Amino acid sequence: MIAEHPAGRAFDTMADTYDDDFTQSDVGQAQRSAVMKDAFRIFPGRRRLLELNCGTGEDALRFAENGWRVLALDASERMIACARVRRENLGARDNPQFRQVATEDLREIAGEFDGVFSNFSGLNCVRDLAPVARMLAEKTTPGSPLLLCMSTRVCLWETAWYLLHAKPAKAFRRWTGRHQAMLQGMPVDVYYPTLNTLKQAFRPHFRLRGVRAIGLFVPPSYVESWIQKRPLLLRIFVRLDAMFSRLPLLRKLGDHMLLHFEKTGEAV
Ligand SMILES: C[S@@+](CC[C@H](N)C(=O)[O-])C[C@H]1O[C@@H](n2cnc3c(N)ncnc32)[C@H](O)[C@@H]1O
């Protein structure tokens, strides 16, 4: 019997509509395609990939199609069920493997991996990432890349959008580093670590190789209905993100940060 994780239970309520609400949205596709462009550059020729917080399996299925053996984990039973249905609909049998495992329980899984991937803020639901980094170090080969897409502490779009809508509490909700979100009435604690805190949490097993913003000009998902009516503007924002998202200050001010770590030779 799998112990239920509070975040897993909360995300269960979103699983059935997640792909319509986010994966297929214009914002979701624009932000994801920026992440995947980097993922395919950073992970070439690698073989065994561990994905954390895989949701409905969009990225795991893509990696598997491109030759990776993927073990994809999520705390939500419903998300994992949706991911398995998608895999079956594609006619695939055991790659990716989808398992209901919380990130805090990574020790439960067997095997060694050549890369680790986490997309769209699942790691923001984990209070302390240092033990996670230690567990990942035990399960990865030397030189393995980690590519982690996490919500930022300060998102320019979010602050401006909610101030313009006279919602100051929402405008600044990330700034204290912690916020309780409600998913269909179910609470989930969300943490917004700074870049320095993240570097420290992953040291000494992983060293930071690069950081870029995901969703700097491209807006967050709650702006979907506004940006959908402005497709040309969205295309311009995608181009601007490609041009400016790696600049030192701006890379921390998007909706998400994409962090590229590499496993060092430090003993675990
Ligand atoms: C915003 S969704 C992102 C899903 C997917 N990675 C994507 O790109 O669409 C966040 C996911 O993180 C999962 N999650 C949250 N906290 C978790 C935890 N502590 N352990 C494992 N999964 C978690 C949720 O169940 C949810 O599926």
Short mmCIF file of N, CA and C in Angstrom, two decimals, residues 140-219:
data_model
loop_
_atom_site.label_atom_id
_atom_site.label_comp_id
_atom_site.label_asym_id
_atom_site.label_seq_id
_atom_site.Cartn_x
_atom_site.Cartn_y
_atom_site.Cartn_z
N THR A 140 23.05 8.26 -9.77
CA THR A 140 23.45 8.73 -11.10
C THR A 140 24.92 8.43 -11.37
N THR A 141 25.24 8.28 -12.64
CA THR A 141 26.62 8.01 -13.06
C THR A 141 27.40 9.34 -13.08
N PRO A 142 28.75 9.28 -12.97
CA PRO A 142 29.54 10.52 -12.99
C PRO A 142 29.29 11.31 -14.28
N GLY A 143 29.21 12.62 -14.12
CA GLY A 143 28.98 13.49 -15.28
C GLY A 143 27.52 13.61 -15.70
N SER A 144 26.63 12.89 -15.00
CA SER A 144 25.20 12.93 -15.38
C SER A 144 24.65 14.35 -15.31
N PRO A 145 23.90 14.78 -16.33
CA PRO A 145 23.22 16.07 -16.22
C PRO A 145 21.89 15.97 -15.45
N LEU A 146 21.59 17.04 -14.74
CA LEU A 146 20.27 17.19 -14.10
C LEU A 146 19.66 18.42 -14.74
N LEU A 147 18.46 18.32 -15.26
CA LEU A 147 17.81 19.49 -15.84
C LEU A 147 16.50 19.70 -15.10
N LEU A 148 16.43 20.81 -14.35
CA LEU A 148 15.32 21.02 -13.42
C LEU A 148 14.63 22.34 -13.73
N CYS A 149 13.34 22.28 -14.01
CA CYS A 149 12.58 23.49 -14.31
C CYS A 149 11.71 23.81 -13.10
N MET A 150 12.02 24.92 -12.45
CA MET A 150 11.33 25.25 -11.19
C MET A 150 10.77 26.66 -11.21
N SER A 151 9.69 26.87 -10.46
CA SER A 151 9.14 28.22 -10.34
C SER A 151 10.15 29.12 -9.63
N THR A 152 10.19 30.37 -10.08
CA THR A 152 11.13 31.34 -9.51
C THR A 152 10.56 31.99 -8.24
N ARG A 153 11.42 32.71 -7.52
CA ARG A 153 10.96 33.49 -6.36
C ARG A 153 10.22 34.75 -6.81
N VAL A 154 10.73 35.36 -7.90
CA VAL A 154 10.11 36.60 -8.40
C VAL A 154 9.81 36.43 -9.89
N CYS A 155 8.54 36.56 -10.23
CA CYS A 155 8.12 36.45 -11.64
C CYS A 155 7.55 37.82 -12.04
N LEU A 156 8.24 38.48 -12.98
CA LEU A 156 7.83 39.84 -13.36
C LEU A 156 6.40 39.87 -13.89
N TRP A 157 6.08 38.89 -14.74
CA TRP A 157 4.74 38.83 -15.31
C TRP A 157 3.70 38.74 -14.20
N GLU A 158 3.94 37.85 -13.24
CA GLU A 158 2.95 37.60 -12.19
C GLU A 158 2.68 38.86 -11.36
N THR A 159 3.80 39.52 -10.99
CA THR A 159 3.65 40.72 -10.15
C THR A 159 2.88 41.80 -10.92
N ALA A 160 3.29 42.02 -12.18
CA ALA A 160 2.63 43.08 -12.97
C ALA A 160 1.16 42.73 -13.23
N TRP A 161 0.91 41.49 -13.62
CA TRP A 161 -0.45 41.06 -14.00
C TRP A 161 -1.42 41.20 -12.83
N TYR A 162 -1.01 40.73 -11.65
CA TYR A 162 -1.94 40.77 -10.53
C TYR A 162 -2.03 42.18 -9.91
N LEU A 163 -0.98 42.98 -10.03
CA LEU A 163 -1.12 44.37 -9.58
C LEU A 163 -2.11 45.10 -10.48
N LEU A 164 -2.00 44.85 -11.79
CA LEU A 164 -2.94 45.49 -12.72
C LEU A 164 -4.38 45.05 -12.47
N HIS A 165 -4.54 43.85 -11.92
CA HIS A 165 -5.88 43.35 -11.60
C HIS A 165 -6.24 43.60 -10.13
N ALA A 166 -5.48 44.48 -9.49
CA ALA A 166 -5.75 44.88 -8.09
C ALA A 166 -5.80 43.67 -7.14
N LYS A 167 -4.85 42.74 -7.34
CA LYS A 167 -4.78 41.58 -6.44
C LYS A 167 -3.36 41.51 -5.85
N PRO A 168 -3.04 42.42 -4.91
CA PRO A 168 -1.66 42.50 -4.43
C PRO A 168 -1.18 41.23 -3.73
N ALA A 169 -2.07 40.51 -3.04
CA ALA A 169 -1.62 39.30 -2.34
C ALA A 169 -1.10 38.28 -3.35
N LYS A 170 -1.81 38.17 -4.49
CA LYS A 170 -1.35 37.23 -5.51
C LYS A 170 -0.08 37.75 -6.19
N ALA A 171 -0.02 39.08 -6.36
CA ALA A 171 1.13 39.68 -7.04
C ALA A 171 2.44 39.33 -6.33
N PHE A 172 2.39 39.24 -5.00
CA PHE A 172 3.62 39.04 -4.23
C PHE A 172 3.65 37.67 -3.54
N ARG A 173 2.81 36.73 -3.98
CA ARG A 173 2.68 35.48 -3.22
C ARG A 173 3.97 34.67 -3.14
N ARG A 174 4.85 34.78 -4.15
CA ARG A 174 6.08 33.98 -4.13
C ARG A 174 7.18 34.61 -3.27
N TRP A 175 7.05 35.92 -3.02
CA TRP A 175 8.20 36.68 -2.53
C TRP A 175 8.70 36.25 -1.16
N THR A 176 7.84 35.67 -0.34
CA THR A 176 8.28 35.23 0.99
C THR A 176 8.97 33.86 0.93
N GLY A 177 8.91 33.22 -0.24
CA GLY A 177 9.58 31.92 -0.39
C GLY A 177 8.67 30.74 -0.12
N ARG A 178 7.44 30.99 0.31
CA ARG A 178 6.54 29.89 0.60
C ARG A 178 5.09 30.36 0.47
N HIS A 179 4.26 29.49 -0.10
CA HIS A 179 2.87 29.88 -0.29
C HIS A 179 2.01 28.63 -0.27
N GLN A 180 0.83 28.72 0.33
CA GLN A 180 -0.05 27.56 0.28
C GLN A 180 -1.04 27.74 -0.87
N ALA A 181 -0.89 26.90 -1.90
CA ALA A 181 -1.80 26.98 -3.04
C ALA A 181 -3.00 26.08 -2.77
N MET A 182 -4.11 26.39 -3.40
CA MET A 182 -5.30 25.54 -3.27
C MET A 182 -5.59 24.94 -4.64
N LEU A 183 -5.58 23.62 -4.74
CA LEU A 183 -5.91 22.94 -5.99
C LEU A 183 -7.27 22.29 -5.81
N GLN A 184 -8.28 22.83 -6.44
CA GLN A 184 -9.67 22.36 -6.27
C GLN A 184 -10.01 22.22 -4.79
N GLY A 185 -9.61 23.22 -4.01
CA GLY A 185 -9.93 23.22 -2.58
C GLY A 185 -8.97 22.42 -1.72
N MET A 186 -7.95 21.78 -2.34
CA MET A 186 -6.99 20.99 -1.54
C MET A 186 -5.69 21.77 -1.40
N PRO A 187 -5.22 21.92 -0.15
CA PRO A 187 -4.01 22.73 0.04
C PRO A 187 -2.74 21.99 -0.38
N VAL A 188 -1.82 22.75 -0.94
CA VAL A 188 -0.49 22.19 -1.23
C VAL A 188 0.54 23.29 -0.97
N ASP A 189 1.56 22.93 -0.17
CA ASP A 189 2.62 23.91 0.15
C ASP A 189 3.58 24.00 -1.02
N VAL A 190 3.85 25.25 -1.42
CA VAL A 190 4.77 25.48 -2.54
C VAL A 190 5.91 26.36 -2.03
N TYR A 191 7.15 25.97 -2.37
CA TYR A 191 8.35 26.69 -1.91
C TYR A 191 9.03 27.32 -3.11
N TYR A 192 9.59 28.50 -2.88
CA TYR A 192 10.24 29.23 -3.97
C TYR A 192 11.69 29.53 -3.60
N PRO A 193 12.57 28.54 -3.66
CA PRO A 193 13.97 28.78 -3.28
C PRO A 193 14.66 29.72 -4.27
N THR A 194 15.63 30.47 -3.75
CA THR A 194 16.43 31.33 -4.64
C THR A 194 17.47 30.48 -5.36
N LEU A 195 18.10 31.08 -6.37
CA LEU A 195 19.14 30.35 -7.11
C LEU A 195 20.28 29.94 -6.17
N ASN A 196 20.66 30.84 -5.26
CA ASN A 196 21.76 30.50 -4.34
C ASN A 196 21.40 29.34 -3.44
N THR A 197 20.16 29.33 -2.92
CA THR A 197 19.72 28.22 -2.06
C THR A 197 19.77 26.91 -2.85
N LEU A 198 19.38 26.96 -4.10
CA LEU A 198 19.38 25.73 -4.91
C LEU A 198 20.80 25.24 -5.16
N LYS A 199 21.69 26.19 -5.45
CA LYS A 199 23.10 25.79 -5.67
C LYS A 199 23.62 25.09 -4.44
N GLN A 200 23.32 25.66 -3.25
CA GLN A 200 23.82 25.06 -2.01
C GLN A 200 23.19 23.69 -1.76
N ALA A 201 21.91 23.55 -2.05
CA ALA A 201 21.23 22.28 -1.80
C ALA A 201 21.85 21.15 -2.64
N PHE A 202 22.31 21.48 -3.84
CA PHE A 202 22.82 20.43 -4.74
C PHE A 202 24.33 20.22 -4.61
N ARG A 203 25.02 21.15 -3.94
CA ARG A 203 26.45 21.02 -3.69
C ARG A 203 26.65 19.97 -2.60
N PRO A 204 27.68 19.16 -2.53
CA PRO A 204 28.83 19.14 -3.45
C PRO A 204 28.67 18.10 -4.56
N HIS A 205 27.50 17.47 -4.64
CA HIS A 205 27.38 16.36 -5.60
C HIS A 205 27.14 16.84 -7.02
N PHE A 206 26.57 18.04 -7.15
CA PHE A 206 26.25 18.56 -8.48
C PHE A 206 26.72 20.01 -8.57
N ARG A 207 27.29 20.34 -9.74
CA ARG A 207 27.70 21.74 -9.91
C ARG A 207 26.83 22.36 -10.99
N LEU A 208 26.52 23.64 -10.78
CA LEU A 208 25.62 24.34 -11.70
C LEU A 208 26.37 24.69 -12.98
N ARG A 209 25.83 24.26 -14.13
CA ARG A 209 26.47 24.56 -15.41
C ARG A 209 25.79 25.72 -16.12
N GLY A 210 24.47 25.90 -15.87
CA GLY A 210 23.78 26.98 -16.58
C GLY A 210 22.38 27.19 -16.03
N VAL A 211 21.88 28.40 -16.25
CA VAL A 211 20.52 28.75 -15.82
C VAL A 211 19.90 29.64 -16.89
N ARG A 212 18.64 29.42 -17.17
CA ARG A 212 17.91 30.35 -18.05
C ARG A 212 16.47 30.48 -17.57
N ALA A 213 15.84 31.54 -17.99
CA ALA A 213 14.42 31.71 -17.64
C ALA A 213 13.56 30.95 -18.65
N ILE A 214 12.47 30.39 -18.14
CA ILE A 214 11.42 29.83 -19.00
C ILE A 214 10.17 30.64 -18.67
N GLY A 215 9.65 31.36 -19.67
CA GLY A 215 8.50 32.21 -19.39
C GLY A 215 8.94 33.56 -18.84
N LEU A 216 9.84 34.25 -19.60
CA LEU A 216 10.25 35.60 -19.21
C LEU A 216 9.31 36.59 -19.90
N PHE A 217 9.28 36.55 -21.22
CA PHE A 217 8.28 37.32 -21.98
C PHE A 217 7.02 36.48 -22.20
N VAL A 218 7.20 35.19 -22.51
CA VAL A 218 6.03 34.29 -22.59
C VAL A 218 5.40 34.28 -21.21
N PRO A 219 4.09 34.51 -21.13
CA PRO A 219 3.48 34.69 -19.79
C PRO A 219 3.20 33.37 -19.07
#
